[in-house]
Coordinates of C-alpha atoms in Angstrom, one line a residue:
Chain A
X608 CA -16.1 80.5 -66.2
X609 CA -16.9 76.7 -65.7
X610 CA -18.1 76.0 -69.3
X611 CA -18.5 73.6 -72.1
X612 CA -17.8 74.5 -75.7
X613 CA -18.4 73.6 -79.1
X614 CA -17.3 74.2 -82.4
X615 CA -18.8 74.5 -84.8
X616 CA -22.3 76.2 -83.7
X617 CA -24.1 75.7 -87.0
X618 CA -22.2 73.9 -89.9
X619 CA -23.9 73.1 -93.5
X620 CA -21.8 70.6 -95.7
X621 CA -22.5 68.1 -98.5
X622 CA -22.4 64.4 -98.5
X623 CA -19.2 62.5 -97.7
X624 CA -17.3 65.6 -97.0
X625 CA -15.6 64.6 -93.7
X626 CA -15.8 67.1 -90.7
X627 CA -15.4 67.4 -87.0
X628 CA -17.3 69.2 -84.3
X629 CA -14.8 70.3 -81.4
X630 CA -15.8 69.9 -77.9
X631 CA -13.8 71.5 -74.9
X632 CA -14.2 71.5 -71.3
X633 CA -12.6 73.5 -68.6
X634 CA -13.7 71.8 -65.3
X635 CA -11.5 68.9 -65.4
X636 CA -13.8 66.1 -66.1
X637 CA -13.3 62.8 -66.3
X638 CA -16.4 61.9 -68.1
X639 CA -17.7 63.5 -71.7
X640 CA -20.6 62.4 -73.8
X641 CA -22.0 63.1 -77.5
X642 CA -25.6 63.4 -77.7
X643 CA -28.0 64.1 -80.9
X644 CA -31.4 65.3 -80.6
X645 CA -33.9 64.6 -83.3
X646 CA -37.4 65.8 -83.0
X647 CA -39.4 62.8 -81.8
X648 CA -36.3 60.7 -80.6
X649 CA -35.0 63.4 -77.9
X650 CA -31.2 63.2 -76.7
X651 CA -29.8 60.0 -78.1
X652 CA -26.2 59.0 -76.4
X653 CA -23.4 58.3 -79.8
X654 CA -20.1 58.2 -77.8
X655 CA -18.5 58.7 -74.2
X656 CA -15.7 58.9 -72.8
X657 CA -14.8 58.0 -69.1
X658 CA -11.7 59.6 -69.0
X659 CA -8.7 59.4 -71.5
X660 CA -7.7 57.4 -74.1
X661 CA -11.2 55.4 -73.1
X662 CA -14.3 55.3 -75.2
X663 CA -17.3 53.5 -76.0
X664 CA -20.6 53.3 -77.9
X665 CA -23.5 54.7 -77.6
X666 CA -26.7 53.8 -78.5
X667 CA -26.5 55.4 -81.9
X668 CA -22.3 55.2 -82.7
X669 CA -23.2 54.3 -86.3
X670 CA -21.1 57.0 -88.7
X671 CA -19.2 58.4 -86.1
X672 CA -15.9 58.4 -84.1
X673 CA -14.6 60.1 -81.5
X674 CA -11.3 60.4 -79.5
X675 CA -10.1 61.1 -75.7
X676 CA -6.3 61.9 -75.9
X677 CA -6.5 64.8 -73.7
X678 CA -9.0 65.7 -70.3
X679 CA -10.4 68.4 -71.7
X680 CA -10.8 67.9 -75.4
X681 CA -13.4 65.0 -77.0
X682 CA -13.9 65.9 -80.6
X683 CA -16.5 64.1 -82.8
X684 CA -15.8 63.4 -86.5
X685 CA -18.0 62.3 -89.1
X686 CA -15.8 60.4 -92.0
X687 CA -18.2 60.7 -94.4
X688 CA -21.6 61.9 -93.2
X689 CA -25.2 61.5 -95.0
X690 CA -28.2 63.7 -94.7
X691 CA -29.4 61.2 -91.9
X692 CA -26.8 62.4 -89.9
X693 CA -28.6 66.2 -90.1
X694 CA -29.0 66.8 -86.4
X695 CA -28.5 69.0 -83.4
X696 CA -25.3 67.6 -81.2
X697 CA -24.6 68.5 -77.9
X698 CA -21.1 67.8 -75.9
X699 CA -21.4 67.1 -72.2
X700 CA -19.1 66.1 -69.6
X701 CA -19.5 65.6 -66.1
X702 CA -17.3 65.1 -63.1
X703 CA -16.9 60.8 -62.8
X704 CA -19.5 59.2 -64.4
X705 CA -22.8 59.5 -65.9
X706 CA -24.3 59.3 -62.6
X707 CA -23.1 62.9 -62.2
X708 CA -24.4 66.1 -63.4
X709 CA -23.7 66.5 -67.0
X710 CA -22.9 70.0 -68.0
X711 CA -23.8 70.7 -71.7
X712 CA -22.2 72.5 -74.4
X713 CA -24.3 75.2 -76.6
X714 CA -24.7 72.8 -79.7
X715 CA -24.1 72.6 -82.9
X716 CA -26.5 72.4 -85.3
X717 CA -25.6 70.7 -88.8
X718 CA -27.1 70.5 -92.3
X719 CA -26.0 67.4 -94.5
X720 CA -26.8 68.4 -97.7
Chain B
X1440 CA -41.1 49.4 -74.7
X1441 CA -39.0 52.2 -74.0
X1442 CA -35.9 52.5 -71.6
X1443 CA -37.3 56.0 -70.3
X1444 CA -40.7 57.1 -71.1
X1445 CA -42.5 60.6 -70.5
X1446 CA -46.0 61.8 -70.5
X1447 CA -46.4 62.8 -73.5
X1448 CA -48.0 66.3 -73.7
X1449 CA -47.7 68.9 -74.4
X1450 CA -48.9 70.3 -71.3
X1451 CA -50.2 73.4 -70.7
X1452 CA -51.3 75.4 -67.1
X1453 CA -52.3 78.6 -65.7
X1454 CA -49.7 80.6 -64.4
X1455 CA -49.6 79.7 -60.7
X1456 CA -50.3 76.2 -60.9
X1457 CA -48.8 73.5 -60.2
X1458 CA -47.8 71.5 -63.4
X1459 CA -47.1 67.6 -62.8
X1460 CA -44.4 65.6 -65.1
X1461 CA -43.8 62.0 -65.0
X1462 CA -41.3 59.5 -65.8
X1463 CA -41.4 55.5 -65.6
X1464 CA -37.9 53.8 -66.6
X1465 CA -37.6 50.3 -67.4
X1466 CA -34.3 49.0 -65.9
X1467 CA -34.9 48.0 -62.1
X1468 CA -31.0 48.9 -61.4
X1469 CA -31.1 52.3 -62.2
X1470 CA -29.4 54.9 -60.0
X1471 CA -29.7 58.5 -60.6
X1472 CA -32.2 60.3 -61.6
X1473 CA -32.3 64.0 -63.3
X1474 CA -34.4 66.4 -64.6
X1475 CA -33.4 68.9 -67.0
X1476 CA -35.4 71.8 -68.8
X1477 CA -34.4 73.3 -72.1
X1478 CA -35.7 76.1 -73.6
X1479 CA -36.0 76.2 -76.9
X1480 CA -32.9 76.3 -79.4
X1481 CA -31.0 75.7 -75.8
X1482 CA -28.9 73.5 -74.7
X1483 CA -30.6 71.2 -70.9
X1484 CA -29.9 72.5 -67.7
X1485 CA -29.9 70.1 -65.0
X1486 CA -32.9 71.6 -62.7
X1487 CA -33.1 67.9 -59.8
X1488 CA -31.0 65.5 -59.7
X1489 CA -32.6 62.4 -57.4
X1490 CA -30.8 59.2 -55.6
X1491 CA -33.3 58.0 -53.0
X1492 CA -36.6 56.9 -52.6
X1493 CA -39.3 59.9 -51.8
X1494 CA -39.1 63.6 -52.3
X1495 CA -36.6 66.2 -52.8
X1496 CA -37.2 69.9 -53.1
X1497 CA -35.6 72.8 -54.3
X1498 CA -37.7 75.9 -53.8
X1499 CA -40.7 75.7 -56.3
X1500 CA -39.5 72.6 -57.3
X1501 CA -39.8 69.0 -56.5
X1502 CA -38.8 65.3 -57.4
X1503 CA -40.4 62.3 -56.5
X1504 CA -38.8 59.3 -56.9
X1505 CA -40.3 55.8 -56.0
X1506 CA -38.1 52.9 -57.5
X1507 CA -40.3 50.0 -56.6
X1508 CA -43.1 51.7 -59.5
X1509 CA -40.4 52.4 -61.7
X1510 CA -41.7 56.1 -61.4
X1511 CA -40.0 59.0 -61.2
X1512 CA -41.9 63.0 -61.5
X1513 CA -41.2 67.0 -61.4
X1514 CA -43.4 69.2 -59.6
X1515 CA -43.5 72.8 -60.4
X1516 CA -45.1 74.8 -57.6
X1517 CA -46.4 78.3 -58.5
X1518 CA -46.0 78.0 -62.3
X1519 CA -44.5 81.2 -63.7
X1520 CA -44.3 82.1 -67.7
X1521 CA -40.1 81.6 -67.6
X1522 CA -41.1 77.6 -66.7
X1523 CA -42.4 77.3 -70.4
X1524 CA -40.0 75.2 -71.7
X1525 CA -39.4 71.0 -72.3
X1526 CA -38.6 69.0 -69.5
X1527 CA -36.8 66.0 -69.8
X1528 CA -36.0 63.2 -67.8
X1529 CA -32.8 61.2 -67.7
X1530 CA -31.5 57.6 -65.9
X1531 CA -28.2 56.8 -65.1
X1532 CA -28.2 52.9 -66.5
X1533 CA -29.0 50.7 -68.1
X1534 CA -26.8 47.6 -66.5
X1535 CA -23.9 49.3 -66.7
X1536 CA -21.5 51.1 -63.4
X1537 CA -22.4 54.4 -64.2
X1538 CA -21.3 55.0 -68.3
X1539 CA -24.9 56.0 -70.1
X1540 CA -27.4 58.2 -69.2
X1541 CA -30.7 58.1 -70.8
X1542 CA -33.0 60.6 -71.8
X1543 CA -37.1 60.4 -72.4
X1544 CA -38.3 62.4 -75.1
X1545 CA -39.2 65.5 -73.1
X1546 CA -42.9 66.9 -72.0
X1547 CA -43.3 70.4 -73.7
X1548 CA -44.8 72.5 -71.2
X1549 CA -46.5 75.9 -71.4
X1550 CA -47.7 78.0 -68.7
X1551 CA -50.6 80.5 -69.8
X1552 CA -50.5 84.1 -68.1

């Protein structure tokens, strides 16, 4: 099944404690995104990717990083995260660009404490 | 003023109307166009995706698109209950070959049995 998944689905850690939030895909996509989604903001872009070993910001890269060192893998990791960073992340990819379908993982929600 | 702005809502219909959604997007050399829908605690679904001036449709749906107005919109034919959800509106751009997409806030809408 053509899918998009994330790990984990709902994570609760304190400030500062670093962490990472998987994200896999299995259609062979070139291009895979980070997205939060904050009540009254809707989906805001942090990090893509257009293929690997090439990334770039977001409009909200601030406290994050991410890499691209295989296709199907684009894992985000939060060095030291703050209760701002207490959001709902979704993974997406899509086949070249953004001007493609993007196919989203199920989310993960997280509580910084 | 916003890169991709929605009406605001929320909207609310009878069940078997047709519910309207609008989008106006700010950067003149935008190419795609997509709405999703996501249910609550979901992760969007793309629903249209739209590349060309006028309308596209896909069943009980369709997408209007008319660049010179900046305006793009989702029509929902026949309204059912399962088409309560939040539609949200995306553009491939700003300025850029194809690397961000951008998402308005989402138009909650509820259809009434």
């Amino acid at each position: 099944e053509a899918q998009v998944t994330q790990n984990p689905r709902y994570l609760i850690t304190v400030t500062g404690k670093k962490l990472t939030v998987t994200c896999s895909q299995n259609m062979n996509h070139e291009y895979m995104s980070w997205y939060r989604q904050d009540p009254g903001l809707g989906l805001r872009q942090i990090y893509y990717s257009m293929n690997v070993e090439v990334t770039d910001k977001g409009d909200v890269p601030e406290g994050y990083k991410v890499s691209r060192k295989e296709k199907r893998n684009f894992p985000l990791i939060l060095e030291s995260p703050s209760p701002n960073q207490t959001s709902l992340y979704f993974c997406a990819s899509s086949f070249r660009t953004s001007g493609n379908e993007q196919f989203f993982g199920p989310g993960t929600r997280l509580t910084v404490l | 003023q916003k890169e991709v702005e929605q009406n605001s809502g929320p909207l609310s219909v009878p069940e078997g109307a047709i519910a309207s959604l609008n989008c106006t997007y700010s950067d003149r050399g935008s190419q795609s166009f997509f709405w999703y829908r996501q249910y609550s605690g979901k992760s969007p679904e793309l629903i249209m995706s739209i590349y060309s001036n006028g309308d596209k449709e896909d069943g009980r749906f369709t997408a209007q698109l008319n660049k010179a107005s900046q305006y793009v919109s989702l029509l929902i034919r026949d309204s059912q209950p399962s088409d309560s959800a939040t539609y949200l509106c995306a553009v491939n751009g700003p300025g850029t070959s194809g690397s961000r997409l951008t998402f308005g806030e989402g138009t909650q809408l509820t259809v009434n049995p």
